XYZ file of C-alpha atoms in Angstrom:
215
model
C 0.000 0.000 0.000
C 1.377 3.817 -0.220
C 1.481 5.763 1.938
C 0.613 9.325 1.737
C 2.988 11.611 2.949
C 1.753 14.097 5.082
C -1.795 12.708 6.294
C -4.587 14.935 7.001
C -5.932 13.878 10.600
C -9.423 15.594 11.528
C -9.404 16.643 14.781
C -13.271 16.847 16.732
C -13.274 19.951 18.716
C -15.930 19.295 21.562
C -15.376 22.682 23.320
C -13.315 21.099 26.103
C -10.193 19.894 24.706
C -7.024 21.557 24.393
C -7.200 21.944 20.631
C -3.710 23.819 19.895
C -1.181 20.871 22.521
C -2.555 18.490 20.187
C -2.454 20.200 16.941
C 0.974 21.078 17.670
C 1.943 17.850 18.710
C 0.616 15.852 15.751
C 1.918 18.702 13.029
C 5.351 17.820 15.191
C 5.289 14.559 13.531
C 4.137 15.180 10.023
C 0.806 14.865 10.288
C -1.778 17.841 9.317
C -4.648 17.843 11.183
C -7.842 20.235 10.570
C -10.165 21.138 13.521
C -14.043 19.573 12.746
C -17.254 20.456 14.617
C -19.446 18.365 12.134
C -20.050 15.307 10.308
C -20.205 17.305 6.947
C -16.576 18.778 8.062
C -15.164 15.307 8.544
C -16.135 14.088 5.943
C -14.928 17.038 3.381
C -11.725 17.293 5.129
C -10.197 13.789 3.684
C -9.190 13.014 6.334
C -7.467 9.437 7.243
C -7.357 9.858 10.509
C -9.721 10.940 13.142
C -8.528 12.044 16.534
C -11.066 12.244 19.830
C -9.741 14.575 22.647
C -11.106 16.238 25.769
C -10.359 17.341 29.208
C -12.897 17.938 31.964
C -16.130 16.272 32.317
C -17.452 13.613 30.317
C -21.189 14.463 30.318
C -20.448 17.488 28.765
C -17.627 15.760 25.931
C -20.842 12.868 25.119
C -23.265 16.013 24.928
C -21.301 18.036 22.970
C -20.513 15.021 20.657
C -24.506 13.813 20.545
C -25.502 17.523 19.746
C -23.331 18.096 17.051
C -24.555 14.435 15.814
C -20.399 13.297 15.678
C -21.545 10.745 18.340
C -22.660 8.378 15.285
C -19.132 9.665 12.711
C -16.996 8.343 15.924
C -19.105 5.052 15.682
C -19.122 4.488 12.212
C -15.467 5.339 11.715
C -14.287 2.910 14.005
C -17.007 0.322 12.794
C -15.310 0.772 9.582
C -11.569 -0.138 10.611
C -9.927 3.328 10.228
C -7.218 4.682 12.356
C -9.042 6.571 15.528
C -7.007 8.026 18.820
C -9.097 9.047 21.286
C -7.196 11.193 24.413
C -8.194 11.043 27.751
C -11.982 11.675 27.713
C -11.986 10.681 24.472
C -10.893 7.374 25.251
C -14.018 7.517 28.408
C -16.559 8.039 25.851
C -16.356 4.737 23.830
C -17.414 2.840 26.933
C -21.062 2.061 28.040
C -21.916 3.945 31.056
C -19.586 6.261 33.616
C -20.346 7.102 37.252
C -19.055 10.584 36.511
C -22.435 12.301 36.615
C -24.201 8.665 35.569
C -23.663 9.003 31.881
C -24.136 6.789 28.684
C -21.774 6.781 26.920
C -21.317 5.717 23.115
C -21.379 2.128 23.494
C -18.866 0.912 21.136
C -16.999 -1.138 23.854
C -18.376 -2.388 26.457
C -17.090 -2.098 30.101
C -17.706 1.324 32.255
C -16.074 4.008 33.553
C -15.514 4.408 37.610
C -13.786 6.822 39.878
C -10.480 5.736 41.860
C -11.049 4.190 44.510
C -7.403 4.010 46.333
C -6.181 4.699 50.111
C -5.326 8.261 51.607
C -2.246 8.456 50.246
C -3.287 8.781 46.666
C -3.990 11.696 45.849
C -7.145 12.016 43.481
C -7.135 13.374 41.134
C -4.563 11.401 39.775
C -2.215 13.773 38.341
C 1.371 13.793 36.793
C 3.513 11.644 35.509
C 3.491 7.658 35.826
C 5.091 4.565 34.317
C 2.633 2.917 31.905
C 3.574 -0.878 30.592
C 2.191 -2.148 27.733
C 0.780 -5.203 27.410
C -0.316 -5.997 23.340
C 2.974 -7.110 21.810
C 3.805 -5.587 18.373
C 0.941 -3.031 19.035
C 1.569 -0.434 15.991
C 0.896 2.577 18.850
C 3.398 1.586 21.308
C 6.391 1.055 18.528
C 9.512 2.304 19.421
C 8.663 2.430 23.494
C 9.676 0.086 25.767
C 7.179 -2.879 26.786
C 8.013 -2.456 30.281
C 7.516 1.239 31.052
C 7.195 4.466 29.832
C 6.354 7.548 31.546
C 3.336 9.611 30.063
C 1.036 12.533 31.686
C -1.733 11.982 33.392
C -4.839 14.293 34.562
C -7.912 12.687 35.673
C -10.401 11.010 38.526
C -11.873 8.003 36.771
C -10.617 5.657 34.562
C -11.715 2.617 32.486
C -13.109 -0.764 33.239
C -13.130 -2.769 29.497
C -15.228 -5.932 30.347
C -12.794 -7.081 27.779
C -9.244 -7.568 29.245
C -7.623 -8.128 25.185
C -8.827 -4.336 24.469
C -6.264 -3.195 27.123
C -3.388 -2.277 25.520
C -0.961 -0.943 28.209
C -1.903 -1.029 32.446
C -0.717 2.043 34.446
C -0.244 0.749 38.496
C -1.716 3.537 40.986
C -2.222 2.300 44.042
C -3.333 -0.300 42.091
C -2.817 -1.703 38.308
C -5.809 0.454 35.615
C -6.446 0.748 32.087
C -3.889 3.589 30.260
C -4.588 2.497 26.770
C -6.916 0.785 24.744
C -6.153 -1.240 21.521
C -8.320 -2.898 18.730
C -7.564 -3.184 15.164
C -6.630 0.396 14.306
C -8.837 2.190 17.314
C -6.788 3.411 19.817
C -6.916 5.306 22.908
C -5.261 7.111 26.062
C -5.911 7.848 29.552
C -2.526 9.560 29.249
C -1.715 13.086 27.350
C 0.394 11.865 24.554
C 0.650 15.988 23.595
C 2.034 16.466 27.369
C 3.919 13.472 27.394
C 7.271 14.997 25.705
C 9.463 12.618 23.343
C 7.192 9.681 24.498
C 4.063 11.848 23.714
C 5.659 12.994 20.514
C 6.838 8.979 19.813
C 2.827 7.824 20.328
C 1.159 10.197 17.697
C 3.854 9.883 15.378
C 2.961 5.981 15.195
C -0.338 6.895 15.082
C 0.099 9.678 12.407
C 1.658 6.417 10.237
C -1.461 4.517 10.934
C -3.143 7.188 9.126
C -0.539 7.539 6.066
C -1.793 3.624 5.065
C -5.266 5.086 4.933
């Protein structure tokens, strides 16, 4: 297959992301990624790749997403094999249901999302950085890191519960082992801030930015 040089990546701004990091970060590593608010945009953008961030609360990333009717382009693209990154929130939303204000989420995976529950001494939010092994060997994302660690970014309160245990693609140990990153086919997925995450960061969307050159 050729690859095209340069991809175009479509970025989904749901009004709570951090739109230029991650812009930055992916044009970084020779990607060239357009901002989208719609369907119509996504799909006039030619884009190969479509990228799902978000910080803050997740009822208000599934609303945004459901009003804007993206809920259903996030669905179908993944349904239909293409390369997909969703970043922190974005990588909340695929599951069923969270306890973070009882929402539904999209539904493409199943399992749920729950807040940390950890002794005293953790603080929650969970915030900084941590070592994050992966655990899907020859995983296209996590080329070029090492298996047994790497140390990404991390912001948040809740985090995932796949009902799957193959969708988990690397396992981050606070106070306990969770979820850091999801894999199937070419959907992927981050608790983690790739776009905060320095050379590391940098290393993770330049995989995925070749996941998109194949189309």
């Amino acid at each position: 297959m050729l690859l095209v040089k340069n991809p175009m990546l479509a970025i989904i701004d749901n009004g709570i992301c951090n739109l230029r990091s991650v812009t930055k970060a992916i044009e970084a590593v020779g990607g060239r990624p357009v901002v989208v608010h719609t369907p119509a945009e996504v799909a006039a953008s030619g884009a190969t790749g479509l990228v799902l961030p978000g910080v803050g609360a997740l009822r208000d990333c599934v609303a945004a997403l459901r009003a804007a009717r993206l809920d259903a382009t996030v669905r179908d693209w993944i349904g239909a094999g293409r390369p997909f990154l969703g970043v922190c929130l974005g990588m909340q939303a695929l599951f069923e249901h969270s306890e973070e204000g009882n929402v539904t989420g999209l539904g493409i995976f199943p399992g749920r999302v729950v807040r940390f529950r950890r002794p005293a001494e953790f603080k929650i939010p969970h915030m900084g950085w941590n070592g994050v092994r992966f655990t899907q060997p020859g995983s296209p994302l996590a080329e070029g890191l090492a298996p047994e660690g790497e140390a990404f970014y991390f912001v948040h309160s809740y985090h995932c519960v796949p009902a799957d245990p193959k969708l988990v693609l690397a396992e981050c140990d606070y106070g306990g082992a969770f979820t850091a990153a999801i894999g199937r086919g070419r959907c992927f997925a981050t608790q983690f801030h790739p776009e905060k995450s320095q050379a590391k960061g940098l290393r993770i969307y330049g995989n995925f930015v070749r996941l998109a050159a194949a189309g």
